[in-house]
Short mmCIF file of N, CA and C in Angstrom, two decimals:
data_model
loop_
_atom_site.label_atom_id
_atom_site.label_comp_id
_atom_site.label_asym_id
_atom_site.label_seq_id
_atom_site.Cartn_x
_atom_site.Cartn_y
_atom_site.Cartn_z
N VAL M 9 0.65 -1.19 -0.15
CA VAL M 9 0.04 -0.06 0.00
C VAL M 9 0.98 1.22 -0.06
N LEU M 10 2.02 1.29 0.60
CA LEU M 10 2.86 2.24 0.96
C LEU M 10 3.69 2.79 -0.67
N ILE M 11 3.78 1.69 -1.06
CA ILE M 11 4.58 1.69 -2.41
C ILE M 11 3.52 2.25 -3.56
N ALA M 12 2.46 1.60 -3.41
CA ALA M 12 1.85 2.56 -4.58
C ALA M 12 1.07 3.97 -3.85
N PHE M 13 0.95 4.03 -2.84
CA PHE M 13 0.69 5.62 -2.12
C PHE M 13 1.87 6.39 -2.50
N HIS M 14 3.10 6.21 -2.55
CA HIS M 14 3.98 6.88 -2.44
C HIS M 14 4.47 7.05 -4.41
N GLY M 15 3.57 6.16 -5.57
CA GLY M 15 3.53 6.49 -6.91
C GLY M 15 4.94 5.37 -7.34
N HIS M 16 5.06 4.59 -6.69
CA HIS M 16 6.27 3.56 -7.05
C HIS M 16 5.36 2.33 -7.45
N SER M 17 5.79 1.57 -8.39
CA SER M 17 5.62 0.18 -8.76
C SER M 17 6.42 -0.59 -8.31
N LEU M 18 5.47 -2.41 -8.31
CA LEU M 18 6.40 -3.11 -7.67
C LEU M 18 6.71 -3.87 -8.88
N VAL M 19 6.39 -3.72 -10.31
CA VAL M 19 6.78 -4.66 -11.46
C VAL M 19 7.62 -3.63 -12.21
N LYS M 20 7.39 -2.20 -12.27
CA LYS M 20 7.98 -1.50 -13.33
C LYS M 20 9.35 -0.59 -12.58
N PHE M 21 10.33 -1.08 -12.51
CA PHE M 21 11.51 -0.80 -12.02
C PHE M 21 12.95 -0.90 -12.73
N THR M 22 13.88 0.09 -12.46
CA THR M 22 14.77 -0.45 -13.40
C THR M 22 15.93 -1.06 -12.12
N ARG M 23 16.86 -1.85 -12.74
CA ARG M 23 18.19 -2.49 -12.30
C ARG M 23 17.27 -4.06 -11.65
N LYS M 24 16.70 -4.44 -12.22
CA LYS M 24 15.99 -5.76 -11.47
C LYS M 24 16.80 -6.72 -11.20
N LYS M 25 17.94 -6.84 -12.04
CA LYS M 25 18.90 -8.09 -11.83
C LYS M 25 19.64 -7.74 -10.64
N TRP M 26 19.77 -6.39 -10.12
CA TRP M 26 20.46 -5.92 -9.17
C TRP M 26 19.99 -6.34 -7.96
N VAL M 27 18.32 -5.65 -8.09
CA VAL M 27 17.22 -6.04 -6.83
C VAL M 27 17.04 -7.46 -6.68
N PHE M 28 17.45 -8.30 -7.79
CA PHE M 28 17.27 -9.80 -7.25
C PHE M 28 18.31 -10.24 -6.47
N LEU M 29 19.59 -10.25 -7.33
CA LEU M 29 20.71 -10.56 -6.69
C LEU M 29 21.19 -10.18 -5.20
N ARG M 30 20.80 -9.05 -4.49
CA ARG M 30 20.43 -8.24 -3.40
C ARG M 30 19.71 -9.01 -2.50
N CYS M 31 18.58 -9.26 -3.25
CA CYS M 31 17.76 -10.41 -2.10
C CYS M 31 18.03 -11.77 -2.12
N ALA M 32 18.85 -12.27 -3.12
CA ALA M 32 19.37 -13.59 -2.91
C ALA M 32 20.34 -13.76 -2.13
N PHE M 33 21.19 -12.74 -2.16
CA PHE M 33 22.38 -12.46 -1.24
C PHE M 33 21.93 -12.46 -0.04
N GLY M 34 21.14 -11.66 0.44
CA GLY M 34 20.52 -11.36 1.67
C GLY M 34 19.87 -12.78 2.14
N SER M 35 19.31 -13.51 1.46
CA SER M 35 18.15 -15.19 1.78
C SER M 35 19.47 -15.83 2.15
N VAL M 36 20.60 -15.97 1.17
CA VAL M 36 21.62 -16.91 1.50
C VAL M 36 22.35 -16.55 2.90
N SER M 37 22.67 -15.37 3.18
CA SER M 37 23.41 -14.95 4.30
C SER M 37 22.36 -15.21 5.32
N LEU M 38 21.33 -14.91 5.74
CA LEU M 38 20.67 -15.21 6.79
C LEU M 38 20.54 -16.88 6.98
N LEU M 39 20.27 -17.73 5.71
CA LEU M 39 20.26 -18.92 6.19
C LEU M 39 21.70 -19.51 6.75
N CYS M 40 22.94 -19.05 6.03
CA CYS M 40 24.19 -19.20 6.45
C CYS M 40 24.20 -18.65 8.16
N LYS M 41 23.89 -17.76 8.48
CA LYS M 41 23.99 -17.34 9.54
C LYS M 41 23.35 -17.89 10.71
N VAL M 42 21.81 -18.63 10.29
CA VAL M 42 20.99 -19.29 11.20
C VAL M 42 21.98 -20.65 11.63
N TRP M 43 22.21 -21.42 10.40
CA TRP M 43 23.03 -22.39 10.24
C TRP M 43 24.19 -22.39 11.24
N SER M 44 24.90 -21.29 11.30
CA SER M 44 26.22 -20.86 11.88
C SER M 44 26.18 -20.87 13.39
N VAL M 45 24.68 -20.28 13.76
CA VAL M 45 24.65 -20.30 15.17
C VAL M 45 24.16 -21.49 15.88
N GLN M 46 23.26 -22.33 15.07
CA GLN M 46 23.13 -23.85 15.66
C GLN M 46 23.71 -24.75 15.85
N ASN M 47 25.15 -24.67 14.97
CA ASN M 47 25.66 -25.85 14.88
C ASN M 47 27.21 -25.63 15.39
N LEU M 48 27.61 -24.28 15.68
CA LEU M 48 28.95 -23.71 15.71
C LEU M 48 28.86 -23.32 17.36
N PRO M 49 29.86 -23.09 18.15
CA PRO M 49 29.74 -22.37 19.43
C PRO M 49 29.93 -21.05 18.96
N LEU M 50 28.64 -20.28 19.80
CA LEU M 50 28.29 -18.96 19.76
C LEU M 50 29.36 -17.97 19.44
N GLY M 51 30.74 -18.05 20.11
CA GLY M 51 31.29 -17.29 19.73
C GLY M 51 32.23 -17.26 18.65
N ASN M 52 32.61 -18.59 18.32
CA ASN M 52 32.76 -18.89 16.78
C ASN M 52 32.10 -18.26 15.68
N ALA M 53 31.04 -18.43 15.73
CA ALA M 53 29.56 -17.87 14.83
C ALA M 53 29.70 -16.45 14.46
N THR M 54 29.52 -15.91 15.80
CA THR M 54 29.58 -14.28 15.96
C THR M 54 30.75 -13.91 15.46
N ALA M 55 31.75 -14.45 15.59
CA ALA M 55 33.39 -13.80 15.10
C ALA M 55 33.41 -13.74 13.74
N LEU M 56 32.79 -15.09 13.16
CA LEU M 56 33.02 -14.89 11.64
C LEU M 56 31.98 -14.23 11.05
N VAL M 57 30.69 -14.20 11.41
CA VAL M 57 29.76 -13.77 10.63
C VAL M 57 30.06 -12.27 10.68
N PHE M 58 30.57 -11.80 11.70
CA PHE M 58 30.73 -10.22 11.77
C PHE M 58 32.27 -9.85 11.36
N THR M 59 32.68 -10.64 10.41
CA THR M 59 33.93 -10.28 9.42
C THR M 59 33.15 -9.41 8.28
N PHE M 60 31.84 -9.29 8.08
CA PHE M 60 31.22 -8.67 6.84
C PHE M 60 31.70 -7.06 6.91
N PRO M 61 31.65 -6.59 7.87
CA PRO M 61 32.35 -5.23 7.39
C PRO M 61 33.54 -5.11 6.52
N ILE M 62 34.60 -6.04 7.20
CA ILE M 62 35.94 -5.95 6.55
C ILE M 62 35.62 -6.38 5.19
N MET M 63 34.91 -7.51 4.80
CA MET M 63 34.54 -8.06 3.52
C MET M 63 33.85 -7.12 2.77
N THR M 64 32.97 -6.17 3.13
CA THR M 64 32.22 -5.20 2.28
C THR M 64 33.21 -4.18 1.90
N CYS M 65 34.25 -3.87 2.78
CA CYS M 65 34.96 -2.63 2.44
C CYS M 65 35.73 -3.15 1.37
N VAL M 66 36.51 -4.35 1.34
CA VAL M 66 37.15 -4.97 0.32
C VAL M 66 36.37 -4.96 -0.91
N LEU M 67 35.13 -5.57 -0.54
CA LEU M 67 34.33 -6.05 -1.83
C LEU M 67 34.22 -4.62 -2.80
N ALA M 68 33.98 -3.84 -2.12
CA ALA M 68 33.49 -2.43 -2.34
C ALA M 68 34.48 -1.80 -3.28
N ARG M 69 35.65 -1.95 -2.89
CA ARG M 69 36.90 -1.29 -3.42
C ARG M 69 37.03 -2.17 -4.77
N ILE M 70 36.75 -3.76 -4.73
CA ILE M 70 36.92 -4.22 -5.94
C ILE M 70 35.67 -4.02 -7.24
N PHE M 71 34.64 -4.04 -6.73
CA PHE M 71 33.65 -4.03 -7.59
C PHE M 71 33.05 -2.54 -7.86
N LEU M 72 32.81 -1.58 -7.25
CA LEU M 72 32.56 -0.32 -7.07
C LEU M 72 33.76 0.70 -7.08
N LYS M 73 34.83 0.41 -7.00
CA LYS M 73 35.91 1.08 -7.36
C LYS M 73 35.81 2.28 -6.17
N GLU M 74 35.19 1.98 -4.86
CA GLU M 74 35.25 2.60 -3.97
C GLU M 74 36.70 2.87 -3.35
N GLN M 75 37.52 4.39 -2.74
CA GLN M 75 38.22 4.59 -2.47
C GLN M 75 38.88 3.72 -1.00
N ILE M 76 40.03 3.27 -0.49
CA ILE M 76 40.45 3.05 0.36
C ILE M 76 41.67 3.55 1.18
N ASN M 77 41.48 4.20 2.31
CA ASN M 77 42.65 5.18 2.41
C ASN M 77 43.39 4.19 3.64
N LEU M 78 44.53 5.07 4.27
CA LEU M 78 44.97 4.28 5.31
C LEU M 78 44.19 4.19 6.74
N PHE M 79 43.40 5.12 6.93
CA PHE M 79 42.25 4.88 7.93
C PHE M 79 41.67 3.42 7.82
N HIS M 80 41.04 3.35 6.35
CA HIS M 80 40.13 2.21 6.40
C HIS M 80 41.42 0.93 6.40
N ILE M 81 42.37 0.76 6.02
CA ILE M 81 43.19 -0.22 6.46
C ILE M 81 43.47 -0.17 7.77
N PHE M 82 43.60 1.08 8.66
CA PHE M 82 43.91 0.44 10.02
C PHE M 82 42.47 -0.06 10.76
N ALA M 83 41.29 0.34 10.11
CA ALA M 83 40.10 0.31 10.85
C ALA M 83 39.98 -1.61 10.54
N ILE M 84 40.25 -1.92 9.43
CA ILE M 84 39.96 -3.28 8.73
C ILE M 84 41.06 -4.27 9.87
N LEU M 85 42.45 -3.82 10.13
CA LEU M 85 43.10 -4.47 10.83
C LEU M 85 42.66 -4.56 12.22
N ALA M 86 42.36 -3.46 12.83
CA ALA M 86 41.76 -3.11 14.39
C ALA M 86 40.16 -4.17 14.51
N GLY M 87 39.70 -3.92 13.10
CA GLY M 87 38.14 -4.60 13.26
C GLY M 87 38.20 -6.24 13.41
N LEU M 88 39.32 -6.69 12.67
CA LEU M 88 39.75 -7.87 12.71
C LEU M 88 40.28 -8.59 13.74
N THR M 89 41.17 -7.85 14.58
CA THR M 89 41.81 -8.30 15.63
C THR M 89 40.79 -8.04 16.93
N GLY M 90 40.20 -7.32 16.68
CA GLY M 90 39.02 -7.13 17.83
C GLY M 90 38.12 -8.42 17.78
N ILE M 91 37.61 -8.87 16.77
CA ILE M 91 36.43 -9.83 16.32
C ILE M 91 37.42 -11.03 17.12
N ILE M 92 38.37 -11.32 16.89
CA ILE M 92 39.51 -12.32 17.39
C ILE M 92 39.62 -12.14 18.61
N LEU M 93 39.66 -11.52 19.28
CA LEU M 93 40.36 -11.31 20.70
C LEU M 93 38.83 -11.51 21.79
N ILE M 94 37.92 -10.62 20.99
CA ILE M 94 36.64 -10.75 21.88
C ILE M 94 35.94 -12.21 21.81
N ALA M 95 35.87 -12.53 20.78
CA ALA M 95 35.15 -14.01 20.57
C ALA M 95 35.90 -15.23 20.84
N ARG M 96 37.35 -14.89 20.87
CA ARG M 96 38.33 -15.75 21.04
C ARG M 96 37.48 -17.17 20.47
N PRO M 97 37.59 -17.48 19.15
CA PRO M 97 37.30 -18.51 18.53
C PRO M 97 38.06 -19.85 18.78
N THR M 98 37.66 -21.07 18.91
CA THR M 98 38.37 -22.21 19.46
C THR M 98 39.39 -22.67 18.58
N PHE M 99 38.93 -22.47 17.04
CA PHE M 99 39.66 -22.72 15.91
C PHE M 99 41.06 -22.00 16.09
N ILE M 100 40.89 -20.87 16.64
CA ILE M 100 42.27 -20.03 16.66
C ILE M 100 43.02 -20.12 18.20
N PHE M 101 42.01 -20.16 19.07
CA PHE M 101 42.50 -20.54 20.80
C PHE M 101 41.89 -21.92 21.22
N PRO M 102 42.40 -22.72 20.95
CA PRO M 102 42.17 -24.02 21.22
C PRO M 102 42.10 -24.16 22.51
N SER M 103 40.98 -25.04 23.39
CA SER M 103 41.00 -24.90 24.82
C SER M 103 40.52 -26.43 24.97
N THR M 104 41.24 -26.77 26.39
CA THR M 104 40.63 -28.37 26.51
C THR M 104 39.67 -28.16 27.51
N LYS M 105 39.29 -27.15 27.91
CA LYS M 105 38.11 -27.30 28.94
C LYS M 105 36.66 -27.09 28.10
N GLY M 106 36.00 -28.08 27.91
CA GLY M 106 34.62 -28.08 27.65
C GLY M 106 34.72 -27.59 25.69
N ALA M 107 35.72 -27.89 25.22
CA ALA M 107 35.57 -27.52 23.65
C ALA M 107 35.24 -28.79 22.81
N GLU M 108 34.12 -28.10 21.83
CA GLU M 108 33.55 -29.10 21.48
C GLU M 108 34.26 -29.62 20.02
N ASP M 109 34.02 -30.46 19.48
CA ASP M 109 34.64 -31.00 18.37
C ASP M 109 33.93 -31.23 17.68
N TYR M 110 34.04 -30.30 16.36
CA TYR M 110 33.47 -30.25 15.21
C TYR M 110 34.25 -30.22 13.90
N PRO M 111 33.95 -30.39 12.51
CA PRO M 111 35.02 -30.21 11.56
C PRO M 111 35.42 -28.81 11.41
N LEU M 112 36.78 -28.86 10.97
CA LEU M 112 37.12 -27.41 10.71
C LEU M 112 36.39 -26.58 9.37
N TRP M 113 35.91 -27.31 8.59
CA TRP M 113 35.24 -26.92 7.34
C TRP M 113 33.87 -26.33 7.85
N TYR M 114 33.30 -26.81 9.22
CA TYR M 114 32.26 -26.01 9.60
C TYR M 114 32.22 -24.30 9.73
N ASN M 115 33.57 -23.91 9.64
CA ASN M 115 33.97 -22.60 9.65
C ASN M 115 33.79 -21.60 8.69
N ILE M 116 33.50 -22.51 7.42
CA ILE M 116 33.24 -21.75 6.21
C ILE M 116 31.60 -21.50 5.87
N VAL M 117 31.10 -21.77 6.58
CA VAL M 117 29.46 -21.59 6.44
C VAL M 117 29.29 -19.90 7.27
N PRO M 118 29.81 -19.91 8.33
CA PRO M 118 29.75 -18.12 8.64
C PRO M 118 30.46 -17.54 7.94
N LEU M 119 31.41 -17.82 7.17
CA LEU M 119 32.20 -16.76 6.41
C LEU M 119 31.28 -16.61 5.13
N ALA M 120 30.70 -17.80 4.74
CA ALA M 120 29.60 -17.60 3.48
C ALA M 120 28.78 -16.65 3.74
N ALA M 121 28.27 -16.71 5.30
CA ALA M 121 27.20 -15.96 5.64
C ALA M 121 27.62 -14.37 5.61
N ALA M 122 28.82 -14.28 5.99
CA ALA M 122 29.69 -12.75 5.75
C ALA M 122 29.79 -12.36 4.52
N LEU M 123 30.23 -13.33 3.57
CA LEU M 123 30.73 -12.89 2.24
C LEU M 123 29.19 -12.67 1.61
N THR M 124 28.40 -13.30 1.89
CA THR M 124 26.79 -12.79 0.98
C THR M 124 26.35 -11.84 1.65
N ARG M 125 26.44 -11.67 2.89
CA ARG M 125 25.86 -9.99 3.20
C ARG M 125 26.76 -8.95 2.79
N SER M 126 27.89 -9.29 2.80
CA SER M 126 28.79 -8.10 1.95
C SER M 126 28.04 -7.96 0.48
N MET M 127 28.08 -9.07 0.08
CA MET M 127 27.94 -8.74 -1.39
C MET M 127 26.28 -8.15 -1.53
N ALA M 128 25.60 -8.31 -0.49
CA ALA M 128 23.97 -7.80 -0.70
C ALA M 128 24.23 -6.31 -0.45
N TYR M 129 25.17 -5.97 0.57
CA TYR M 129 25.61 -4.27 0.74
C TYR M 129 25.91 -3.92 -0.57
N VAL M 130 26.89 -4.50 -1.08
CA VAL M 130 27.47 -3.96 -2.64
C VAL M 130 26.39 -3.76 -3.68
N CYS M 131 25.35 -4.76 -3.65
CA CYS M 131 24.41 -4.66 -4.81
C CYS M 131 23.64 -3.56 -4.38
N GLN M 132 23.11 -3.10 -2.79
CA GLN M 132 22.37 -2.37 -2.24
C GLN M 132 23.05 -1.16 -2.49
N ARG M 133 24.56 -0.78 -2.43
CA ARG M 133 24.97 0.35 -2.95
C ARG M 133 25.27 1.07 -4.57
N HIS M 134 25.07 -0.16 -5.08
CA HIS M 134 24.91 -0.02 -6.88
C HIS M 134 23.47 -0.11 -7.15
N ILE M 135 22.69 -0.38 -6.38
CA ILE M 135 21.30 -0.24 -6.59
C ILE M 135 20.84 1.67 -6.43
N GLY M 136 21.44 1.92 -5.08
CA GLY M 136 21.25 3.38 -5.11
C GLY M 136 20.12 3.89 -4.62
N PRO M 137 19.80 5.05 -5.01
CA PRO M 137 18.70 5.85 -4.71
C PRO M 137 17.46 5.78 -6.23
N VAL M 138 18.21 4.77 -7.11
CA VAL M 138 17.37 4.70 -8.54
C VAL M 138 16.12 3.76 -8.03
N VAL M 139 16.02 2.79 -7.33
CA VAL M 139 15.11 2.08 -6.73
C VAL M 139 14.76 2.36 -5.41
N ASN M 140 13.10 2.55 -5.25
CA ASN M 140 12.95 3.04 -3.85
C ASN M 140 13.00 1.88 -2.77
N CYS M 141 13.53 2.34 -1.69
CA CYS M 141 14.01 1.27 -0.78
C CYS M 141 12.76 0.43 -0.26
N LEU M 142 11.66 0.79 -0.16
CA LEU M 142 10.43 -0.10 0.27
C LEU M 142 10.20 -1.16 -0.95
N VAL M 143 10.51 -1.16 -2.14
CA VAL M 143 10.64 -1.89 -3.22
C VAL M 143 11.55 -3.37 -2.94
N VAL M 144 13.03 -2.94 -2.69
CA VAL M 144 14.00 -3.62 -2.31
C VAL M 144 13.58 -4.20 -1.08
N SER M 145 12.79 -3.54 -0.08
CA SER M 145 12.93 -4.06 1.14
C SER M 145 11.55 -5.68 0.85
N LEU M 146 10.61 -5.04 0.18
CA LEU M 146 9.37 -6.07 0.11
C LEU M 146 10.34 -7.04 -0.76
N TYR M 147 10.83 -6.86 -2.11
CA TYR M 147 11.19 -8.29 -2.74
C TYR M 147 12.38 -8.87 -1.49
N GLY M 148 12.80 -8.55 -0.64
CA GLY M 148 13.65 -9.11 0.22
C GLY M 148 12.94 -9.96 1.19
N VAL M 149 12.02 -9.84 1.43
CA VAL M 149 11.03 -10.23 2.31
C VAL M 149 10.91 -12.12 1.50
#
């Protein structure tokens, strides 16, 4: 109703491919994140999923030609260090007390969540204000 009220169409809009990609990446990211939280220790899942700002910065540089300066590089390194030190994932800091045994490849799923979330943000940035945010949100559901 809001979309029609504001004069936007659910069918006639530009950059349909990018809206579809943004929604697909967002959906895959959500599925991977839920799987990670269910199957990994919460600290590991959180640490790996929250690498998405770092990946977004790098992917925006690659695909959108965004500028990265020294401050961004410092922020990437500080963010990565902070994620590792706060969450203390068991695949980096092994512990003998109550450490769960799970395959190392389980860590790929939360990284896939972070990567697809980053790709969704890059797609959203490429879409920009050309497509109304209500349309993108509706297709994302």
